[in-house]
């Protein structure tokens, strides 16, 4: 069993920055890949970024590439999403996810564990 807890969400103005954190606990050694997804009401959960725990592979959605940075701290069992140049369309609940397979992935069905989400609101 793996538990994931997100934090760091909040209200920010357009152009601002936020850093989201995901604290992993439990059998974290059974997971190889971490991801961030986001969701707005009435829409499906959307891929944002993914990374191997080692940090040697990562991938971003086109909508956030160049603005967001995903990273890990293996010793602290933490995954981060640094969000810069935020836009109103970034407003969503952001979810941390963990995957047992070793290849980075971009769809929700590829992930085995999920946090409960942290809300990000970007004002115009």
mmCIF file with all atom_site columns, N, CA, C and O in Angstrom, residues 55-74:
data_model
loop_
_atom_site.group_PDB
_atom_site.id
_atom_site.type_symbol
_atom_site.label_atom_id
_atom_site.label_alt_id
_atom_site.label_comp_id
_atom_site.label_asym_id
_atom_site.label_entity_id
_atom_site.label_seq_id
_atom_site.pdbx_PDB_ins_code
_atom_site.Cartn_x
_atom_site.Cartn_y
_atom_site.Cartn_z
_atom_site.occupancy
_atom_site.B_iso_or_equiv
_atom_site.pdbx_formal_charge
_atom_site.auth_seq_id
_atom_site.auth_comp_id
_atom_site.auth_asym_id
_atom_site.auth_atom_id
_atom_site.pdbx_PDB_model_num
ATOM 1  N N  . UNK A 1 55 ? 14.680 10.350 -11.376 1.00 0.00 ? 55 UNK A N  1
ATOM 2  C CA . UNK A 1 55 ? 14.769 11.604 -12.095 1.00 0.00 ? 55 UNK A CA 1
ATOM 3  C C  . UNK A 1 55 ? 15.424 11.519 -13.455 1.00 0.00 ? 55 UNK A C  1
ATOM 4  O O  . UNK A 1 55 ? 15.611 12.553 -14.104 1.00 0.00 ? 55 UNK A O  1
ATOM 5  N N  . UNK A 1 56 ? 15.753 10.322 -13.906 1.00 0.00 ? 56 UNK A N  1
ATOM 6  C CA . UNK A 1 56 ? 16.463 10.190 -15.173 1.00 0.00 ? 56 UNK A CA 1
ATOM 7  C C  . UNK A 1 56 ? 15.549 10.264 -16.391 1.00 0.00 ? 56 UNK A C  1
ATOM 8  O O  . UNK A 1 56 ? 16.045 10.395 -17.510 1.00 0.00 ? 56 UNK A O  1
ATOM 9  N N  . UNK A 1 57 ? 14.232 10.192 -16.186 1.00 0.00 ? 57 UNK A N  1
ATOM 10 C CA . UNK A 1 57 ? 13.279 10.336 -17.279 1.00 0.00 ? 57 UNK A CA 1
ATOM 11 C C  . UNK A 1 57 ? 12.119 11.193 -16.815 1.00 0.00 ? 57 UNK A C  1
ATOM 12 O O  . UNK A 1 57 ? 11.611 10.998 -15.703 1.00 0.00 ? 57 UNK A O  1
ATOM 13 N N  . UNK A 1 58 ? 11.684 12.109 -17.652 1.00 0.00 ? 58 UNK A N  1
ATOM 14 C CA . UNK A 1 58 ? 10.530 12.935 -17.342 1.00 0.00 ? 58 UNK A CA 1
ATOM 15 C C  . UNK A 1 58 ? 9.857  13.392 -18.623 1.00 0.00 ? 58 UNK A C  1
ATOM 16 O O  . UNK A 1 58 ? 10.461 13.406 -19.691 1.00 0.00 ? 58 UNK A O  1
ATOM 17 N N  . UNK A 1 59 ? 8.589  13.775 -18.496 1.00 0.00 ? 59 UNK A N  1
ATOM 18 C CA . UNK A 1 59 ? 7.829  14.194 -19.658 1.00 0.00 ? 59 UNK A CA 1
ATOM 19 C C  . UNK A 1 59 ? 6.733  15.146 -19.210 1.00 0.00 ? 59 UNK A C  1
ATOM 20 O O  . UNK A 1 59 ? 6.147  14.967 -18.139 1.00 0.00 ? 59 UNK A O  1
ATOM 21 N N  . UNK A 1 60 ? 6.445  16.160 -20.040 1.00 0.00 ? 60 UNK A N  1
ATOM 22 C CA . UNK A 1 60 ? 5.452  17.165 -19.715 1.00 0.00 ? 60 UNK A CA 1
ATOM 23 C C  . UNK A 1 60 ? 4.373  17.249 -20.784 1.00 0.00 ? 60 UNK A C  1
ATOM 24 O O  . UNK A 1 60 ? 4.635  17.038 -21.970 1.00 0.00 ? 60 UNK A O  1
ATOM 25 N N  . UNK A 1 61 ? 3.174  17.596 -20.348 1.00 0.00 ? 61 UNK A N  1
ATOM 26 C CA . UNK A 1 61 ? 2.134  17.929 -21.293 1.00 0.00 ? 61 UNK A CA 1
ATOM 27 C C  . UNK A 1 61 ? 2.510  19.217 -22.026 1.00 0.00 ? 61 UNK A C  1
ATOM 28 O O  . UNK A 1 61 ? 3.154  20.108 -21.463 1.00 0.00 ? 61 UNK A O  1
ATOM 29 N N  . UNK A 1 62 ? 2.103  19.314 -23.281 1.00 0.00 ? 62 UNK A N  1
ATOM 30 C CA . UNK A 1 62 ? 2.443  20.486 -24.065 1.00 0.00 ? 62 UNK A CA 1
ATOM 31 C C  . UNK A 1 62 ? 1.951  21.786 -23.454 1.00 0.00 ? 62 UNK A C  1
ATOM 32 O O  . UNK A 1 62 ? 2.602  22.831 -23.594 1.00 0.00 ? 62 UNK A O  1
ATOM 33 N N  . UNK A 1 63 ? 0.829  21.748 -22.755 1.00 0.00 ? 63 UNK A N  1
ATOM 34 C CA . UNK A 1 63 ? 0.248  22.949 -22.182 1.00 0.00 ? 63 UNK A CA 1
ATOM 35 C C  . UNK A 1 63 ? 1.087  23.542 -21.060 1.00 0.00 ? 63 UNK A C  1
ATOM 36 O O  . UNK A 1 63 ? 0.938  24.727 -20.741 1.00 0.00 ? 63 UNK A O  1
ATOM 37 N N  . UNK A 1 64 ? 1.954  22.737 -20.455 1.00 0.00 ? 64 UNK A N  1
ATOM 38 C CA . UNK A 1 64 ? 2.732  23.217 -19.312 1.00 0.00 ? 64 UNK A CA 1
ATOM 39 C C  . UNK A 1 64 ? 4.230  23.204 -19.569 1.00 0.00 ? 64 UNK A C  1
ATOM 40 O O  . UNK A 1 64 ? 4.992  23.755 -18.759 1.00 0.00 ? 64 UNK A O  1
ATOM 41 N N  . UNK A 1 65 ? 4.670  22.603 -20.649 1.00 0.00 ? 65 UNK A N  1
ATOM 42 C CA . UNK A 1 65 ? 6.094  22.501 -20.936 1.00 0.00 ? 65 UNK A CA 1
ATOM 43 C C  . UNK A 1 65 ? 6.720  23.894 -21.022 1.00 0.00 ? 65 UNK A C  1
ATOM 44 O O  . UNK A 1 65 ? 6.195  24.784 -21.676 1.00 0.00 ? 65 UNK A O  1
ATOM 45 N N  . UNK A 1 66 ? 7.841  24.052 -20.341 1.00 0.00 ? 66 UNK A N  1
ATOM 46 C CA . UNK A 1 66 ? 8.510  25.340 -20.292 1.00 0.00 ? 66 UNK A CA 1
ATOM 47 C C  . UNK A 1 66 ? 8.082  26.209 -19.135 1.00 0.00 ? 66 UNK A C  1
ATOM 48 O O  . UNK A 1 66 ? 8.762  27.197 -18.826 1.00 0.00 ? 66 UNK A O  1
ATOM 49 N N  . UNK A 1 67 ? 6.968  25.881 -18.498 1.00 0.00 ? 67 UNK A N  1
ATOM 50 C CA . UNK A 1 67 ? 6.472  26.645 -17.355 1.00 0.00 ? 67 UNK A CA 1
ATOM 51 C C  . UNK A 1 67 ? 6.518  25.850 -16.050 1.00 0.00 ? 67 UNK A C  1
ATOM 52 O O  . UNK A 1 67 ? 6.748  26.417 -14.982 1.00 0.00 ? 67 UNK A O  1
ATOM 53 N N  . UNK A 1 68 ? 6.275  24.540 -16.131 1.00 0.00 ? 68 UNK A N  1
ATOM 54 C CA . UNK A 1 68 ? 6.252  23.688 -14.952 1.00 0.00 ? 68 UNK A CA 1
ATOM 55 C C  . UNK A 1 68 ? 7.502  22.817 -14.912 1.00 0.00 ? 68 UNK A C  1
ATOM 56 O O  . UNK A 1 68 ? 8.047  22.438 -15.955 1.00 0.00 ? 68 UNK A O  1
ATOM 57 N N  . UNK A 1 69 ? 7.929  22.465 -13.703 1.00 0.00 ? 69 UNK A N  1
ATOM 58 C CA . UNK A 1 69 ? 9.068  21.577 -13.516 1.00 0.00 ? 69 UNK A CA 1
ATOM 59 C C  . UNK A 1 69 ? 8.723  20.522 -12.482 1.00 0.00 ? 69 UNK A C  1
ATOM 60 O O  . UNK A 1 69 ? 8.317  20.854 -11.369 1.00 0.00 ? 69 UNK A O  1
ATOM 61 N N  . UNK A 1 70 ? 8.881  19.250 -12.848 1.00 0.00 ? 70 UNK A N  1
ATOM 62 C CA . UNK A 1 70 ? 8.654  18.152 -11.922 1.00 0.00 ? 70 UNK A CA 1
ATOM 63 C C  . UNK A 1 70 ? 10.004 17.660 -11.412 1.00 0.00 ? 70 UNK A C  1
ATOM 64 O O  . UNK A 1 70 ? 10.976 17.605 -12.165 1.00 0.00 ? 70 UNK A O  1
ATOM 65 N N  . UNK A 1 71 ? 10.067 17.295 -10.136 1.00 0.00 ? 71 UNK A N  1
ATOM 66 C CA . UNK A 1 71 ? 11.307 16.820 -9.546  1.00 0.00 ? 71 UNK A CA 1
ATOM 67 C C  . UNK A 1 71 ? 10.999 15.885 -8.391  1.00 0.00 ? 71 UNK A C  1
ATOM 68 O O  . UNK A 1 71 ? 9.859  15.809 -7.920  1.00 0.00 ? 71 UNK A O  1
ATOM 69 N N  . UNK A 1 72 ? 12.020 15.157 -7.933  1.00 0.00 ? 72 UNK A N  1
ATOM 70 C CA . UNK A 1 72 ? 11.861 14.219 -6.827  1.00 0.00 ? 72 UNK A CA 1
ATOM 71 C C  . UNK A 1 72 ? 12.949 14.426 -5.786  1.00 0.00 ? 72 UNK A C  1
ATOM 72 O O  . UNK A 1 72 ? 14.016 14.972 -6.068  1.00 0.00 ? 72 UNK A O  1
ATOM 73 N N  . UNK A 1 73 ? 12.662 13.980 -4.593  1.00 0.00 ? 73 UNK A N  1
ATOM 74 C CA . UNK A 1 73 ? 13.642 13.865 -3.527  1.00 0.00 ? 73 UNK A CA 1
ATOM 75 C C  . UNK A 1 73 ? 13.453 12.465 -2.966  1.00 0.00 ? 73 UNK A C  1
ATOM 76 O O  . UNK A 1 73 ? 12.560 12.224 -2.156  1.00 0.00 ? 73 UNK A O  1
ATOM 77 N N  . UNK A 1 74 ? 14.286 11.533 -3.424  1.00 0.00 ? 74 UNK A N  1
ATOM 78 C CA . UNK A 1 74 ? 14.110 10.131 -3.057  1.00 0.00 ? 74 UNK A CA 1
ATOM 79 C C  . UNK A 1 74 ? 14.230 9.931  -1.551  1.00 0.00 ? 74 UNK A C  1
ATOM 80 O O  . UNK A 1 74 ? 13.444 9.203  -0.942  1.00 0.00 ? 74 UNK A O  1
#
